Coordinates of C-alpha atoms and ligand atoms in Angstrom, one line a residue:
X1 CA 0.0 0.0 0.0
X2 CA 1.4 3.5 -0.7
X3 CA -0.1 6.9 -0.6
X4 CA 0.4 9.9 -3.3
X5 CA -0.1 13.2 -1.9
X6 CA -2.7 15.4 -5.1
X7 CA -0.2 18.0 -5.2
X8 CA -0.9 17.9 -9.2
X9 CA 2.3 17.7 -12.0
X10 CA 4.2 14.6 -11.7
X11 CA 7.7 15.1 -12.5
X12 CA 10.3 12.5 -13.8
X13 CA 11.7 12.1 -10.2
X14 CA 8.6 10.9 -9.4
X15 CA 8.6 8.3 -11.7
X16 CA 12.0 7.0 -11.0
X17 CA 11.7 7.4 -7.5
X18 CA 8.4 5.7 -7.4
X19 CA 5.9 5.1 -9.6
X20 CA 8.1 2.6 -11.9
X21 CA 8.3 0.6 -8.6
X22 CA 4.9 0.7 -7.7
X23 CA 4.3 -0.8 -11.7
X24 CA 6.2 -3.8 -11.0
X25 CA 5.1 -4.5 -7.4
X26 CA 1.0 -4.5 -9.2
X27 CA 2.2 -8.0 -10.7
X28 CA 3.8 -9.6 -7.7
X29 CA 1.4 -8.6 -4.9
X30 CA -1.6 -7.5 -3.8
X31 CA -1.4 -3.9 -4.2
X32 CA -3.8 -0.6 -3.1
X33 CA -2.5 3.1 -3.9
X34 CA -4.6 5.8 -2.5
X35 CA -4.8 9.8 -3.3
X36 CA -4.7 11.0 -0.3
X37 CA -7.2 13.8 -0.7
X38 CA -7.8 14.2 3.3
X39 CA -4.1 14.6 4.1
X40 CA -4.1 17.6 1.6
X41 CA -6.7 19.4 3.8
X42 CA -4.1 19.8 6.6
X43 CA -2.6 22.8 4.6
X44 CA -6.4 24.2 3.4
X45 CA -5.8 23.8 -0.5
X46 CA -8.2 25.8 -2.9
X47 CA -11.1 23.7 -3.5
X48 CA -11.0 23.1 -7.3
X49 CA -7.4 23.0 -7.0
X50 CA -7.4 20.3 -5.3
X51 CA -10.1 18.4 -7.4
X52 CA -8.1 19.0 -10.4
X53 CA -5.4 17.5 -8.5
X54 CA -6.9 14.1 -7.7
X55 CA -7.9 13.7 -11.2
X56 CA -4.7 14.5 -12.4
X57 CA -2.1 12.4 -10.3
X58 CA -5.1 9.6 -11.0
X59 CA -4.7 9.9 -15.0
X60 CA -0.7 10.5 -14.8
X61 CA -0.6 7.1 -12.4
X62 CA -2.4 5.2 -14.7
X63 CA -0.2 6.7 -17.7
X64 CA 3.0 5.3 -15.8
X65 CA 1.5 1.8 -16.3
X66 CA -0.5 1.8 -12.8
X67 CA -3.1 -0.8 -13.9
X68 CA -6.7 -0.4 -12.2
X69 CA -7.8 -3.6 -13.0
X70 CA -5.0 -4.8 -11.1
X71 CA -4.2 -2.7 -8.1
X72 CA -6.2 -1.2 -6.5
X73 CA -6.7 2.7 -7.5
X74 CA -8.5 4.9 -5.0
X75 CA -9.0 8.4 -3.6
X76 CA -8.7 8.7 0.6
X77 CA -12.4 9.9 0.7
X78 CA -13.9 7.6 -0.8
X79 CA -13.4 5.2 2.2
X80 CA -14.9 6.6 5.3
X81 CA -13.3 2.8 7.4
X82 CA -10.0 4.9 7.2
X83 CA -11.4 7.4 8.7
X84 CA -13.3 5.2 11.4
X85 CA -10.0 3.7 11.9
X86 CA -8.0 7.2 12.2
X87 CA -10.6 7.6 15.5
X88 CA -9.2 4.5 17.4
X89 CA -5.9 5.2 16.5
X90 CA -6.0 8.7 17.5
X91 CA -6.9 7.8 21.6
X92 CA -3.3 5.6 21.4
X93 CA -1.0 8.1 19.8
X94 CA 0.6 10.7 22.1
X95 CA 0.8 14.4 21.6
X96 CA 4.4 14.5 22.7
X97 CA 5.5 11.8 20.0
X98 CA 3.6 13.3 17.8
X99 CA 4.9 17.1 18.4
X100 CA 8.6 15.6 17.8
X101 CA 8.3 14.6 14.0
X102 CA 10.0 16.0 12.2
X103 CA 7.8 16.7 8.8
X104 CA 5.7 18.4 11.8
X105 CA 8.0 20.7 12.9
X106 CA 8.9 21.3 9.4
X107 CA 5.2 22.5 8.6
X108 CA 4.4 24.6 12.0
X109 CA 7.9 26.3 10.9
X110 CA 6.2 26.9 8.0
X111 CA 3.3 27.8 8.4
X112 CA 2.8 29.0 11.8
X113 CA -0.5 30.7 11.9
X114 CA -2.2 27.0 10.9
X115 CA -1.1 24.3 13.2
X116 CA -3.6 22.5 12.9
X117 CA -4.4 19.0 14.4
X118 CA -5.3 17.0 11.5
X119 CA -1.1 18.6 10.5
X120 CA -0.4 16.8 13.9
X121 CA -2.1 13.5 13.5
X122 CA -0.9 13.3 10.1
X123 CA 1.0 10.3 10.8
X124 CA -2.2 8.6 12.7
X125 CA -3.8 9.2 9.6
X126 CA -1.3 7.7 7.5
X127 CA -1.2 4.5 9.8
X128 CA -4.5 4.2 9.2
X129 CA -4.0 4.5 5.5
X130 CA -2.4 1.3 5.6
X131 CA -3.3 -0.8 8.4
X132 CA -6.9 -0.3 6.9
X133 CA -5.8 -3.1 4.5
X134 CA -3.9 -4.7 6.6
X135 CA -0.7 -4.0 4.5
X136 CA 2.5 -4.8 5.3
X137 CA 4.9 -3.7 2.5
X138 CA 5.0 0.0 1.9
X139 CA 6.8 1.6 -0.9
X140 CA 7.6 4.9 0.3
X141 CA 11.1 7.1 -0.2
X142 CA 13.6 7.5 2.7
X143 CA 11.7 11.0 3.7
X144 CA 9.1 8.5 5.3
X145 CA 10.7 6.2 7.7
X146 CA 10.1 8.4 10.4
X147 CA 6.0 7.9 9.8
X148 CA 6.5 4.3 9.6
X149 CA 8.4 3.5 12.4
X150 CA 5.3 5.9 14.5
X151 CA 3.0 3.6 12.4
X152 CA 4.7 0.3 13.9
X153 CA 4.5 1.6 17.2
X154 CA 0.5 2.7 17.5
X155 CA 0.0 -0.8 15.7
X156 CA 1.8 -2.2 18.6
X157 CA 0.2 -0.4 20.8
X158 CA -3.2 -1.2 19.0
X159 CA -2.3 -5.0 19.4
X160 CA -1.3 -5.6 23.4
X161 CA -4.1 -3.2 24.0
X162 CA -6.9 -4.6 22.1
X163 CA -5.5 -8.1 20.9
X164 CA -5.6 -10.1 24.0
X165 CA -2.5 -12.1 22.8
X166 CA -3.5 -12.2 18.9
X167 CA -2.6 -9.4 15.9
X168 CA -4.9 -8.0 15.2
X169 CA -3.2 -5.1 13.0
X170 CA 0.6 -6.2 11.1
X171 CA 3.3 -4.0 11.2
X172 CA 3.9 -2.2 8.4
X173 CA 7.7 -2.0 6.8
X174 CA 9.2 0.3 4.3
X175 CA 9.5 -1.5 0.5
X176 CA 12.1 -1.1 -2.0
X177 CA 13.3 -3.1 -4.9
X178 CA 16.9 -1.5 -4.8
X179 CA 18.3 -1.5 -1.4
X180 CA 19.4 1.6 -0.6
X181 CA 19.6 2.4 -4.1
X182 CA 16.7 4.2 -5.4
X183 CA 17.5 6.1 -8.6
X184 CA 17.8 9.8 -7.8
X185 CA 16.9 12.5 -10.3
X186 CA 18.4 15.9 -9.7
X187 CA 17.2 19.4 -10.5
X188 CA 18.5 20.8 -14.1
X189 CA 20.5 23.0 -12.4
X190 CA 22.2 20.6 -9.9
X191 CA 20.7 21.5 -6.9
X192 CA 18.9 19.6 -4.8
X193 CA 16.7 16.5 -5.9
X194 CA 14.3 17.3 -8.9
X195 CA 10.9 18.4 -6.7
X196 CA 7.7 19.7 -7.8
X197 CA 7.6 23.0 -5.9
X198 CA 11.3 25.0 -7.3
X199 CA 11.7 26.7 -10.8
X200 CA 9.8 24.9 -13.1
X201 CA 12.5 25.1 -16.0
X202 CA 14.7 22.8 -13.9
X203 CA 12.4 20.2 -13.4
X204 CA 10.7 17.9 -16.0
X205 CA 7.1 17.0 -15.8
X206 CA 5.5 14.6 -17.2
X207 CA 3.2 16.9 -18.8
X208 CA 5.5 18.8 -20.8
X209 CA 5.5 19.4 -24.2
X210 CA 8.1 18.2 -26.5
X211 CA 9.6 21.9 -26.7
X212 CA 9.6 22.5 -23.2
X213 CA 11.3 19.4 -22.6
X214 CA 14.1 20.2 -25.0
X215 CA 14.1 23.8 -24.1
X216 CA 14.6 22.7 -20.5
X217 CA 17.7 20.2 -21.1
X218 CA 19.2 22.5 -23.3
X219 CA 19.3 24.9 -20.5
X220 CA 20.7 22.1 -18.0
X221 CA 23.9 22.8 -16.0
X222 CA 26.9 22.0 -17.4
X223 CA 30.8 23.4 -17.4
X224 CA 33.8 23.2 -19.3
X225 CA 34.2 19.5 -19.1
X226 CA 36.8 17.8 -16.7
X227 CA 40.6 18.3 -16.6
X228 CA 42.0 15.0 -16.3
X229 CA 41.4 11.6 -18.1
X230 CA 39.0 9.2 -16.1
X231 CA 37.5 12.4 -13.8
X232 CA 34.7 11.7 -11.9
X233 CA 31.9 14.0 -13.0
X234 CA 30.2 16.6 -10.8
X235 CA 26.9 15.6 -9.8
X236 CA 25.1 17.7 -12.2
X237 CA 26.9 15.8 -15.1
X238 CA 26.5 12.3 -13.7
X239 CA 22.6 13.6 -13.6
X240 CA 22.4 13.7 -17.2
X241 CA 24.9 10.8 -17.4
X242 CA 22.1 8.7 -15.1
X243 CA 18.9 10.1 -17.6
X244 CA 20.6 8.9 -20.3
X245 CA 21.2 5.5 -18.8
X246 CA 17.7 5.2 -18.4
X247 CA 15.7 7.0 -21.4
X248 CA 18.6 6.2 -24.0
X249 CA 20.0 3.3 -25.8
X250 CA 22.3 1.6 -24.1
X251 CA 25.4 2.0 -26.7
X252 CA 24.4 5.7 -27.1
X253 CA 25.1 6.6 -23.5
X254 CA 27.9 4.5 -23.5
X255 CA 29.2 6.5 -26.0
X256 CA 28.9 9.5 -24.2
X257 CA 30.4 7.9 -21.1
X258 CA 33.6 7.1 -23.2
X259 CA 33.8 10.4 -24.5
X260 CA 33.9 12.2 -21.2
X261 CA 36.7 9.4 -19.5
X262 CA 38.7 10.7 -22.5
X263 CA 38.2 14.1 -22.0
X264 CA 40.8 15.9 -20.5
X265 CA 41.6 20.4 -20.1
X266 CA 43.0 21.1 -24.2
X267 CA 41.4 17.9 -25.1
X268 CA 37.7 17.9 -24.7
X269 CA 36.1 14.6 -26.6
X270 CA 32.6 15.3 -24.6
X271 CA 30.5 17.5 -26.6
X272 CA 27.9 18.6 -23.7
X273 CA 25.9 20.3 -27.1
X274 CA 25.5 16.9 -28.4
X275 CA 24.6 15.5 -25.5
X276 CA 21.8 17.5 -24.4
X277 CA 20.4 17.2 -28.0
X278 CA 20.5 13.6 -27.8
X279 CA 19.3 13.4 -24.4
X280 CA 16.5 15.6 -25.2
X281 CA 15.3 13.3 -28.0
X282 CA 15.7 10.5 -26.2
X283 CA 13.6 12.3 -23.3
X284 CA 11.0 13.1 -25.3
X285 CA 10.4 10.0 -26.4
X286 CA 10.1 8.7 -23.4
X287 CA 7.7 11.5 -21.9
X288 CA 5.3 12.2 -24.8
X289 CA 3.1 9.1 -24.8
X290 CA 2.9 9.2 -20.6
X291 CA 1.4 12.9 -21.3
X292 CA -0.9 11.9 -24.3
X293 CA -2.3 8.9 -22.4
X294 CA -2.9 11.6 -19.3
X295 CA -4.5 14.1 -21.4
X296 CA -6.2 11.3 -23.2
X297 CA -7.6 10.3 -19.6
X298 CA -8.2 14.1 -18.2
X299 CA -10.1 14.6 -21.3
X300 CA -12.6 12.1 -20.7
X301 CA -13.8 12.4 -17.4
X302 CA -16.0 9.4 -17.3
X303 CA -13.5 6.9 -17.8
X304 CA -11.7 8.3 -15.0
X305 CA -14.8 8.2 -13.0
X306 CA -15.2 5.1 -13.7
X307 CA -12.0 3.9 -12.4
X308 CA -12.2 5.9 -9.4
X309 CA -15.2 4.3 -8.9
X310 CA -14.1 0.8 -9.3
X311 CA -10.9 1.1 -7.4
X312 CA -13.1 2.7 -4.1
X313 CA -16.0 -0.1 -4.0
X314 CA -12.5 -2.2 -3.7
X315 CA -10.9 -0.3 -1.0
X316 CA -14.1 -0.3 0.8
X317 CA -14.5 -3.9 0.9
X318 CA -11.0 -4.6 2.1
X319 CA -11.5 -1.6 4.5
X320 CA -14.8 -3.1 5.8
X321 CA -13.1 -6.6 6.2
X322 CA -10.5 -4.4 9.1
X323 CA -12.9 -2.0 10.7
X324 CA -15.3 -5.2 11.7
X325 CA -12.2 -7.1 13.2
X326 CA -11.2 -3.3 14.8
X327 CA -14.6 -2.8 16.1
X328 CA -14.6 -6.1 18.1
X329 CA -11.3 -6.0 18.9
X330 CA -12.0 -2.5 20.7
X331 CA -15.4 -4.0 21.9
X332 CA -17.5 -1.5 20.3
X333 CA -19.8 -4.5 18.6
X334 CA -23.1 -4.3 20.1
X335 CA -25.5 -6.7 18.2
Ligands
LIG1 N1 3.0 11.0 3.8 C1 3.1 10.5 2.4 C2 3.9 11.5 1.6 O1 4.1 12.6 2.0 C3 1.8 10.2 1.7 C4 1.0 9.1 2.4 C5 -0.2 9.3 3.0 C6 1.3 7.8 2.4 N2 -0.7 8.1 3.4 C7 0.3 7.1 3.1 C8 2.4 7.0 2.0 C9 0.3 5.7 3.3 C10 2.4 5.6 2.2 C11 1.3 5.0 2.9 O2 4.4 11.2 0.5

């Protein structure tokens, strides 16, 4: 189970990051990915904004190969047993724990005039999120561990208190395919992972047009190449070294590869022009049928219904299944 957060445009760090994983962990288990639309309200979005939103990260999920007839695609709202389940939850987590996370203290900093407590039971919330299907196997960056670790403890909590000796609730653990080595995608200008919020020109959407795309990696950091045979290259050049790995032939960023170990001050092989054309063909490629199928999905509204539909009777079920065992766990079963 995973949660994506409606903050609208996708970028390529997203997909890398996440979403690709996600794709190949629909065939091997049972999977649920949820928009989490309540979580949003913690930091009081425009309305339509955030409707917009949830339809878009919806269509560009399904346009990164999320398949709805295989996972199972939903929107937070549309099952009130997480929210049920957020309630118990909330009477064993502790506002002192809770005061002390960090993404907290990041957002009070933030914004201080709205600290809220849905912003401080955020990570309640997020327990909920998961245990509400019983999930055990969460695919989430390092950013998160912090939430999942509070996650295993109110489930532990939830257990001795309610379980009598049985488990009611599993732990949930952090999931990756590449220990330790998720692929990182760093901003155009070499600063800082690619994110959503900075310049837009030094991130790449997966909504971008084709000349947007090219305008933006023509643009992308670069210097006069390195000084000595067999450098190791600056992070921003390893960046679009690491693109090209993935977006590119293989032989054609070898090439490029071979060209910069060769490269030395007075004898620059590299040609960072070239590069950046190629990449930036190679790039678009690879982004323009993601955006089409997005568009494709945004502009018909009723398929996208449809799924959103299909994917929260799902989620419902499963979250049904948990509340009953919650509910007489807790002893709040009267008939
Ligand atoms: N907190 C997560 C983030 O910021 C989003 C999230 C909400 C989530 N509920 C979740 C992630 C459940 C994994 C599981 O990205």
């Amino acid at each position: 189970m995973s949660g994506i957060r409606p903050t609208g445009f996708l970028h390529l760090g997203n997909y890398f990051g996440a979403l690709r994983n996600w794709a190949r962990m629909q065939h091997e288990y049972e999977c649920f990915f949820c928009v989490v639309d309540w979580h949003s309200l913690t930091t009081h979005p425009d309305t339509a904004e955030l409707k917009n939103s949830v339809y878009r990260v919806l269509a560009e999920n399904i346009a990164c190969g999320l398949d709805p007839e295989k996972a199972t695609l939903y929107v937070q709202s549309d099952v009130p047993q997480d929210a049920e389940l957020y309630l118990y939850l909330n009477m064993l987590a502790y506002k002192g724990e809770l005061e002390k996370t960090v993404t907290f203290k990041d957002k009070a900093r933030q914004h201080p005039d709205n600290v809220n407590a849905g912003l401080l039971t955020y990570p309640v919330l997020q327990t909920s999120d998961i245990v509400i299907h019983r999930a055990e196997l969460v695919p989430v960056g390092k950013d998160q561990e912090q939430h999942l670790e509070m996650a295993r403890n109110f489930v532990q909590r939830f257990n001795h208190r309610y379980g009598h000796g049985q488990t009611i609730l599993p732990e949930p653990h952090a999931f990756s395919y590449d220990a330790g080595g998720l692929v990182k995608i760093l901003s155009l200008d070499g600063n800082g992972k690619m994110s959503k919020s900075e310049n837009q020109m030094n991130t790449l959407y997966l909504a971008d047009e084709d000349d947007a795309i090219r305008k933006k990696l023509m643009k992308a950091k670069t210097d006069q190449g390195p000084e000595a045979p067999n450098s190791t290259p600056p992070d921003y050049i390893e960046n679009l070294f690491g693109m090209m790995d993935i977006v590119s032939a293989p032989d054609v960023a070898a090439k490029f590869r071979a060209d910069y170990a060769q490269s030395s001050s007075g004898n620059t092989v590299i040609r960072y022009g070239d590069l950046k054309k190629q990449l930036a063909e190679d790039m678009v490629r690879f982004i323009a049928p993601i955006r089409e199928t997005a568009n494709g999905l945004l502009a018909n509204k009723d398929e996208l219904k449809r799924i959103m539909k299909m994917g929260g009777e799902k989620a419902r079920a499963s979250g049904q299944d948990t509340i009953e065992r919650v509910r007489k766990a807790v002893g709040v079963n009267y008939y």
